[in-house]
Amino acid sequence: MVLPAHAYSGRVFSGMQPSGNLTLGNYLGAMVNWVRMQDDYECIYCVVDMHAITMWQDPATLKASTREVAAAYIACGIDPTKSILFNQSQVAEHAQLGWIFNCVARLGWLDRMTQFKDKAGKEKERASVGLYDYPVLMAADILLYRATHVPVGDDQKQHLELARDIAAKFNNDFKAEIAAAGHSSGIFFPQPEPVITGPATRVMSLRDGTKKMSKSDASDMSRINLTDDADTIATKIRKAKTDPEALPSEVAGLSTRPEADNLVGIFAALSGKTKDAVLSEFGGATFSTFKPALADLCVAKLAPIGDAMRRLVADPAEMDRILANGAERARRLATPIYRETKDIVGFVGG
Ligand code: TRP
C-alpha cells in the first residue's frame, strides 16, 4: 500500500552495511524498529555498498551480501512497495553530494571521529581515504533526501552529529543563495534527528552475558543467525549459558545476572512485553521451564524469517529487480534536491 506523502509526519532514512550473517541482535536492535517506523513515516532504507568498500570487500561476496541483507529486511517486514529499499551505488547523487560535502566538512571535524580511530587501528597510514571520509558520505545519504529522522545505533550518534554540523554549515555558507532560491526559513538542509534504538534491545552473547551478540564471535553457539533453522535455534537456546538460580520475580533481581537478564530481555522483546511482565509470569521458575518457552517463542518468530530469506536469495534476479525499482524511486526524490544544491553552490547547468 502506498500512502500519500502528507500522511506521514517526517521522512526516515537509514542505512545498513551489506555484511552477511545477520543475527537476532540485528533483528531486535535495528530491524524491528525500522519495520515499525513504516507505519508513521515515509521510509528510505539503503544498503550502503559504497560505505562497505571503505574496507576491502571481495566483489562476488559483496554482491551476494547486498542481496542477502536486502532479503533479510524484506523477510523481517520491510515492504519494498511501500518503503524505498535500494543499494546506495545505484543512485549516483550520493557520491556527488558527498563531494560537495567534502568541501563543507573540515578536517578537524573528521579527526574527532572515534569510529575511524577504532577501525583504522594502529595502521592509520594504511587505511583507505574512504574510511576517513565515511561520515561525510553518510551525511550525503541522509541530506540527499532531506530526511528528518535517522534510526541508528549508539555507535553512529557521532556520525549523525557530523551530518547536523554539515547541514548547518552549508545553510550558513550559502545563506544568500538559499534565501534567493526562495527558502525564507534559511533552511535548505534540515537537522536530522537521531532515533536511538534503546539499550533495552541490546542482545548479548548466549555464551557470555556481558558481551554483545556478534556475527564475528568465534563461537556460532553465541548467537542466533536469522538463517538458522528451527532445530538450530532451539538447540542454541537450550545450551545458552545460565546460572543455577530460579528466575526472580522482579527486574532488580536480574542486575547481577547478565545471562538471565539477556534471556529475559530477548523473551520480552520478541513477545512485545516488558521484562516485568515476563518475570511476573516466570518469576520462581527454573531455566528448565523458561528455556523451552523461550525456544518456542524464538522459533515461532524467527524460523519464518529464515524461510522467507532463503526463498528471496534463491532468486537473485528478483532481488535485483526490487533494488532497481527502489533505486528508481530514490532517484526521483534525490534528483530535484541535488539539482537545487548544485545551483546554490554555483554550478552551471541542470
Ligand atoms: N554507518 C552506518 C552503520 O554502519 C550505516 C549508514 C550509512 C547509515 N549511511 C547511513 C545509517 C545513513 C544511517 C543513515 O550502521
Coordinates of C-alpha atoms and ligand atoms in Angstrom, one line a residue:
M1 CA 0.0 0.0 0.0
V2 CA 1.4 3.4 -0.9
L3 CA 0.3 6.2 1.4
P4 CA 0.4 9.8 0.1
A5 CA 3.3 11.8 1.4
H6 CA 1.1 14.0 3.6
A7 CA 0.0 11.0 5.6
Y8 CA 3.4 11.0 7.3
S9 CA 5.0 13.2 9.9
G10 CA 8.5 13.1 8.5
R11 CA 11.0 11.2 6.4
V12 CA 13.2 8.5 7.7
F13 CA 16.5 7.4 6.2
S14 CA 18.7 4.7 7.4
G15 CA 21.5 2.6 6.0
M16 CA 22.9 -0.8 6.7
Q17 CA 26.2 -2.3 5.7
P18 CA 25.9 -5.3 3.3
S19 CA 27.5 -7.8 5.6
G20 CA 26.1 -11.4 5.7
N21 CA 25.1 -13.4 8.7
L22 CA 22.7 -11.1 10.4
T23 CA 21.7 -12.1 14.0
L24 CA 18.9 -11.8 16.5
G25 CA 20.9 -8.8 17.7
N26 CA 20.4 -7.0 14.4
Y27 CA 16.8 -8.0 14.3
L28 CA 15.9 -6.7 17.8
G29 CA 18.4 -3.9 17.8
A30 CA 17.5 -2.3 14.5
M31 CA 15.2 -4.2 12.1
V32 CA 12.1 -4.3 14.3
N33 CA 12.4 -0.6 14.7
W34 CA 12.7 0.0 11.0
V35 CA 9.7 -2.1 10.3
R36 CA 7.7 -0.3 12.9
M37 CA 8.6 3.1 11.6
Q38 CA 7.0 2.3 8.2
D39 CA 3.6 3.0 9.8
D40 CA 4.4 6.6 10.8
Y41 CA 7.0 7.8 8.3
E42 CA 7.9 7.7 4.7
C43 CA 10.9 5.4 4.9
I44 CA 14.0 5.1 2.8
Y45 CA 16.3 2.1 3.6
C46 CA 19.6 1.8 1.9
V47 CA 22.1 -1.0 1.6
V48 CA 25.3 1.1 1.8
D49 CA 27.6 -0.8 -0.6
M50 CA 29.7 2.3 -1.1
H51 CA 30.4 2.5 2.6
A52 CA 31.3 -1.2 2.6
I53 CA 34.2 -0.8 0.2
T54 CA 35.9 1.6 2.6
M55 CA 37.3 -1.7 3.9
W56 CA 38.4 -4.4 1.4
Q57 CA 35.4 -6.5 0.1
D58 CA 35.6 -9.5 -2.2
P59 CA 33.5 -8.4 -5.2
A60 CA 31.4 -11.6 -5.5
T61 CA 30.8 -11.7 -1.8
L62 CA 29.8 -8.0 -1.8
K63 CA 27.1 -8.7 -4.5
A64 CA 25.8 -11.7 -2.5
S65 CA 25.8 -9.8 0.8
T66 CA 23.9 -6.9 -0.7
R67 CA 21.1 -9.1 -1.9
E68 CA 21.2 -11.1 1.3
V69 CA 20.8 -8.0 3.6
A70 CA 18.0 -6.6 1.4
A71 CA 16.3 -10.0 1.5
A72 CA 16.7 -10.1 5.3
Y73 CA 14.9 -6.7 5.7
I74 CA 12.1 -7.8 3.4
A75 CA 11.8 -11.1 5.4
C76 CA 11.6 -9.1 8.6
G77 CA 8.8 -7.0 7.3
I78 CA 10.1 -4.1 5.3
D79 CA 7.6 -3.7 2.5
P80 CA 9.5 -2.7 -0.6
T81 CA 6.4 -1.4 -2.3
K82 CA 5.7 1.0 0.5
S83 CA 9.1 1.9 1.7
I84 CA 12.0 2.6 -0.6
L85 CA 14.6 -0.2 -0.4
F86 CA 17.7 0.1 -2.6
N87 CA 21.5 -0.1 -2.7
Q88 CA 23.4 3.1 -2.5
S89 CA 25.7 2.8 -5.5
Q90 CA 22.7 2.8 -7.9
V91 CA 21.9 6.4 -7.1
A92 CA 24.9 8.4 -8.2
E93 CA 23.8 11.6 -6.4
H94 CA 25.0 10.0 -3.1
A95 CA 28.6 10.3 -4.3
Q96 CA 28.0 13.7 -6.0
L97 CA 26.5 15.3 -2.9
G98 CA 29.3 13.6 -0.9
W99 CA 31.8 15.6 -2.9
I100 CA 30.2 18.9 -2.2
F101 CA 30.1 18.0 1.5
N102 CA 33.8 17.1 1.4
C103 CA 34.3 20.7 0.7
V104 CA 31.9 21.8 3.5
A105 CA 33.2 19.5 6.3
R106 CA 36.5 20.4 8.0
L107 CA 39.5 18.1 8.6
G108 CA 39.3 18.9 12.3
W109 CA 35.7 17.5 12.5
L110 CA 36.7 14.2 10.9
D111 CA 39.8 14.0 13.1
R112 CA 37.5 13.6 16.1
M113 CA 35.6 10.6 14.7
T114 CA 36.1 7.7 17.1
Q115 CA 34.9 5.0 14.7
F116 CA 37.7 5.9 12.3
K117 CA 40.2 5.5 15.1
D118 CA 38.8 2.2 16.1
K119 CA 38.6 0.8 12.5
A120 CA 41.9 2.1 11.3
G121 CA 43.6 0.8 14.4
K122 CA 47.4 1.3 14.7
E123 CA 48.0 1.3 11.0
K124 CA 46.3 4.6 10.3
E125 CA 48.6 5.4 7.3
R126 CA 47.3 2.2 5.6
A127 CA 43.6 2.9 6.0
S128 CA 41.7 3.9 2.9
V129 CA 40.9 7.6 2.3
G130 CA 37.3 6.4 2.0
L131 CA 37.3 5.1 5.6
Y132 CA 38.3 8.5 6.9
D133 CA 35.7 10.2 4.7
Y134 CA 33.0 7.7 5.6
P135 CA 30.9 10.1 7.8
V136 CA 30.8 12.7 5.0
L137 CA 29.2 10.2 2.6
M138 CA 26.8 9.2 5.4
A139 CA 25.8 12.9 5.8
A140 CA 25.1 12.9 2.0
D141 CA 23.0 9.8 2.3
I142 CA 20.7 11.4 4.7
L143 CA 20.6 15.0 3.4
L144 CA 20.2 14.0 -0.2
Y145 CA 16.6 13.2 0.8
R146 CA 16.2 15.9 3.4
A147 CA 15.5 13.1 5.9
T148 CA 14.3 14.3 9.3
H149 CA 14.6 11.1 11.3
V150 CA 17.5 8.6 11.3
P151 CA 17.2 5.4 13.3
V152 CA 20.8 4.4 14.3
G153 CA 22.6 2.5 17.0
D154 CA 24.6 4.3 19.7
D155 CA 27.8 3.9 17.7
Q156 CA 26.5 6.1 14.9
K157 CA 25.5 9.0 17.1
Q158 CA 28.7 10.9 16.5
H159 CA 28.4 10.5 12.7
L160 CA 24.9 11.9 12.9
E161 CA 26.1 14.9 14.8
L162 CA 28.6 15.5 12.0
A163 CA 25.7 15.3 9.5
R164 CA 24.0 18.0 11.5
D165 CA 27.1 20.1 11.5
I166 CA 27.5 19.8 7.7
A167 CA 23.8 20.8 7.2
A168 CA 24.2 23.8 9.5
K169 CA 27.5 24.9 7.8
F170 CA 26.0 24.5 4.3
N171 CA 22.9 26.5 5.3
N172 CA 25.2 29.2 6.7
D173 CA 27.9 29.3 3.9
F174 CA 25.2 29.7 1.2
K175 CA 22.8 31.8 3.2
A176 CA 22.3 34.4 0.5
E177 CA 21.8 31.8 -2.3
I178 CA 19.4 29.8 -0.2
A179 CA 17.3 32.9 0.6
A180 CA 17.4 33.9 -3.1
A181 CA 16.2 30.4 -4.1
G182 CA 13.0 31.2 -2.0
H183 CA 13.8 29.3 1.2
S184 CA 12.6 32.1 3.5
S185 CA 13.3 29.9 6.6
G186 CA 17.0 29.9 5.6
I187 CA 17.0 26.2 6.0
F188 CA 18.0 24.2 2.9
F189 CA 19.1 21.1 4.7
P190 CA 17.1 20.2 7.9
Q191 CA 18.8 19.0 11.0
P192 CA 18.3 15.2 11.0
E193 CA 17.2 13.8 14.4
P194 CA 18.7 10.5 15.6
V195 CA 16.2 7.9 16.7
I196 CA 18.3 5.9 19.0
T197 CA 17.3 2.3 19.5
G198 CA 17.3 1.9 23.2
P199 CA 19.6 -0.2 25.4
A200 CA 16.6 -2.5 26.2
T201 CA 17.0 -4.1 22.8
R202 CA 20.7 -4.8 23.2
V203 CA 21.1 -8.5 22.7
M204 CA 24.1 -10.1 24.4
S205 CA 26.0 -13.3 23.5
L206 CA 24.4 -16.6 24.6
R207 CA 27.8 -17.7 25.9
D208 CA 28.7 -14.5 27.9
G209 CA 26.0 -12.1 29.0
T210 CA 28.5 -9.2 29.3
K211 CA 29.4 -9.3 25.6
K212 CA 27.3 -8.1 22.7
M213 CA 25.9 -10.8 20.4
S214 CA 28.1 -10.6 17.3
K215 CA 28.3 -12.1 13.9
S216 CA 32.1 -12.2 14.2
D217 CA 32.2 -14.1 17.5
A218 CA 34.3 -17.3 17.1
S219 CA 31.5 -19.5 18.5
D220 CA 28.4 -19.9 16.5
M221 CA 26.6 -21.0 19.7
S222 CA 27.0 -17.4 21.0
R223 CA 24.4 -16.1 18.5
I224 CA 21.2 -16.9 16.7
N225 CA 21.6 -16.2 13.0
L226 CA 18.5 -15.1 11.0
T227 CA 19.2 -18.0 8.7
D228 CA 19.3 -20.7 11.5
D229 CA 16.6 -23.3 11.1
A230 CA 14.1 -24.2 13.9
D231 CA 16.3 -27.1 15.4
T232 CA 19.4 -24.9 15.5
I233 CA 17.5 -22.1 17.2
A234 CA 16.1 -24.4 19.8
T235 CA 19.5 -26.1 20.5
K236 CA 21.2 -22.7 20.9
I237 CA 18.7 -21.5 23.4
R238 CA 18.8 -24.9 25.3
K239 CA 22.6 -24.6 25.5
A240 CA 22.7 -20.9 26.3
K241 CA 24.8 -20.2 29.4
T242 CA 22.8 -19.6 32.6
D243 CA 23.2 -19.7 36.3
P244 CA 21.7 -22.3 38.6
E245 CA 19.1 -19.9 40.3
A246 CA 15.4 -19.7 39.6
L247 CA 14.2 -16.5 37.9
P248 CA 13.5 -13.6 40.2
S249 CA 10.0 -12.0 40.2
E250 CA 11.3 -8.5 39.7
V251 CA 13.7 -6.9 37.3
A252 CA 16.0 -5.7 40.1
G253 CA 16.9 -9.3 40.8
L254 CA 18.5 -9.6 37.3
S255 CA 21.1 -6.9 37.9
T256 CA 23.9 -9.2 38.9
R257 CA 22.9 -12.0 36.5
P258 CA 23.8 -10.9 32.9
E259 CA 22.9 -14.2 31.2
A260 CA 19.5 -14.4 32.9
D261 CA 18.9 -10.7 32.2
N262 CA 19.7 -11.3 28.5
L263 CA 17.4 -14.2 28.1
V264 CA 14.5 -12.4 29.8
G265 CA 15.2 -9.4 27.6
I266 CA 15.0 -11.5 24.5
F267 CA 11.8 -13.0 25.7
A268 CA 10.4 -9.6 26.4
A269 CA 11.4 -8.0 23.1
L270 CA 10.1 -10.9 21.0
S271 CA 6.8 -11.1 22.8
G272 CA 6.3 -7.3 22.9
K273 CA 6.1 -7.4 26.7
T274 CA 8.1 -5.6 29.4
K275 CA 10.7 -7.6 31.4
D276 CA 8.5 -7.0 34.5
A277 CA 5.6 -8.7 32.7
V278 CA 7.8 -11.7 31.7
L279 CA 9.0 -12.0 35.3
S280 CA 5.5 -11.9 36.7
E281 CA 4.8 -14.9 34.6
F282 CA 8.1 -16.8 35.1
G283 CA 9.3 -15.5 38.5
G284 CA 10.3 -18.5 40.6
A285 CA 10.6 -20.8 37.5
T286 CA 13.9 -22.5 36.8
F287 CA 15.6 -22.4 33.4
S288 CA 14.4 -25.9 32.6
T289 CA 10.9 -24.3 32.4
F290 CA 11.9 -20.9 31.0
K291 CA 14.3 -22.1 28.2
P292 CA 11.7 -24.3 26.4
A293 CA 9.2 -21.4 26.4
L294 CA 11.9 -19.1 25.1
A295 CA 13.0 -21.6 22.4
D296 CA 9.4 -21.9 21.2
L297 CA 9.0 -18.2 21.0
C298 CA 12.3 -17.7 19.1
V299 CA 11.4 -20.5 16.7
A300 CA 7.9 -19.0 16.2
K301 CA 9.2 -15.6 15.4
L302 CA 12.5 -16.3 13.6
A303 CA 12.0 -19.5 11.7
P304 CA 9.5 -17.9 9.2
I305 CA 12.0 -15.1 8.7
G306 CA 14.8 -17.5 7.8
D307 CA 12.4 -19.4 5.4
A308 CA 11.5 -16.1 3.7
M309 CA 15.1 -15.1 3.4
R310 CA 16.1 -18.4 1.8
R311 CA 13.3 -18.0 -0.7
L312 CA 14.3 -14.5 -1.6
V313 CA 18.0 -15.1 -2.0
A314 CA 17.3 -18.1 -4.2
D315 CA 16.0 -15.7 -6.8
P316 CA 18.8 -13.1 -7.3
A317 CA 17.2 -11.7 -10.4
E318 CA 14.0 -10.9 -8.4
M319 CA 16.1 -9.2 -5.7
D320 CA 17.9 -7.1 -8.3
R321 CA 14.5 -6.0 -9.7
I322 CA 13.4 -5.0 -6.3
L323 CA 16.6 -3.0 -5.7
A324 CA 16.4 -1.4 -9.1
N325 CA 12.8 -0.3 -8.5
G326 CA 13.8 1.1 -5.1
A327 CA 16.7 3.0 -6.7
E328 CA 14.4 4.5 -9.3
R329 CA 12.1 5.8 -6.7
A330 CA 15.0 7.1 -4.6
R331 CA 16.4 8.9 -7.6
R332 CA 13.1 10.6 -8.2
L333 CA 13.3 12.1 -4.7
A334 CA 17.0 12.9 -4.9
T335 CA 17.3 14.5 -8.3
P336 CA 15.5 17.7 -7.6
I337 CA 17.2 18.2 -4.3
Y338 CA 20.6 17.7 -5.8
R339 CA 19.9 19.9 -8.7
E340 CA 18.9 22.7 -6.5
T341 CA 22.0 22.1 -4.3
K342 CA 24.2 22.5 -7.4
D343 CA 22.6 25.7 -8.3
I344 CA 23.0 27.1 -4.8
V345 CA 26.7 26.1 -4.8
G346 CA 27.2 27.9 -8.2
F347 CA 27.5 25.1 -10.7
V348 CA 26.2 25.9 -14.1
G349 CA 23.7 23.6 -15.8
G350 CA 20.9 21.3 -14.7
Ligands
TRP1 N1 27.2 4.0 9.2 C1 26.0 3.2 9.4 C2 26.3 1.9 10.1 O1 27.4 1.4 10.0 C3 25.4 2.9 8.0 C4 24.9 4.1 7.3 C5 25.4 4.6 6.2 C6 23.8 4.9 7.7 N2 24.7 5.7 5.8 C7 23.8 5.9 6.7 C8 23.0 4.9 8.8 C9 22.8 6.9 6.8 C10 22.0 5.9 8.9 C11 21.9 6.9 7.9 O2 25.5 1.4 10.8

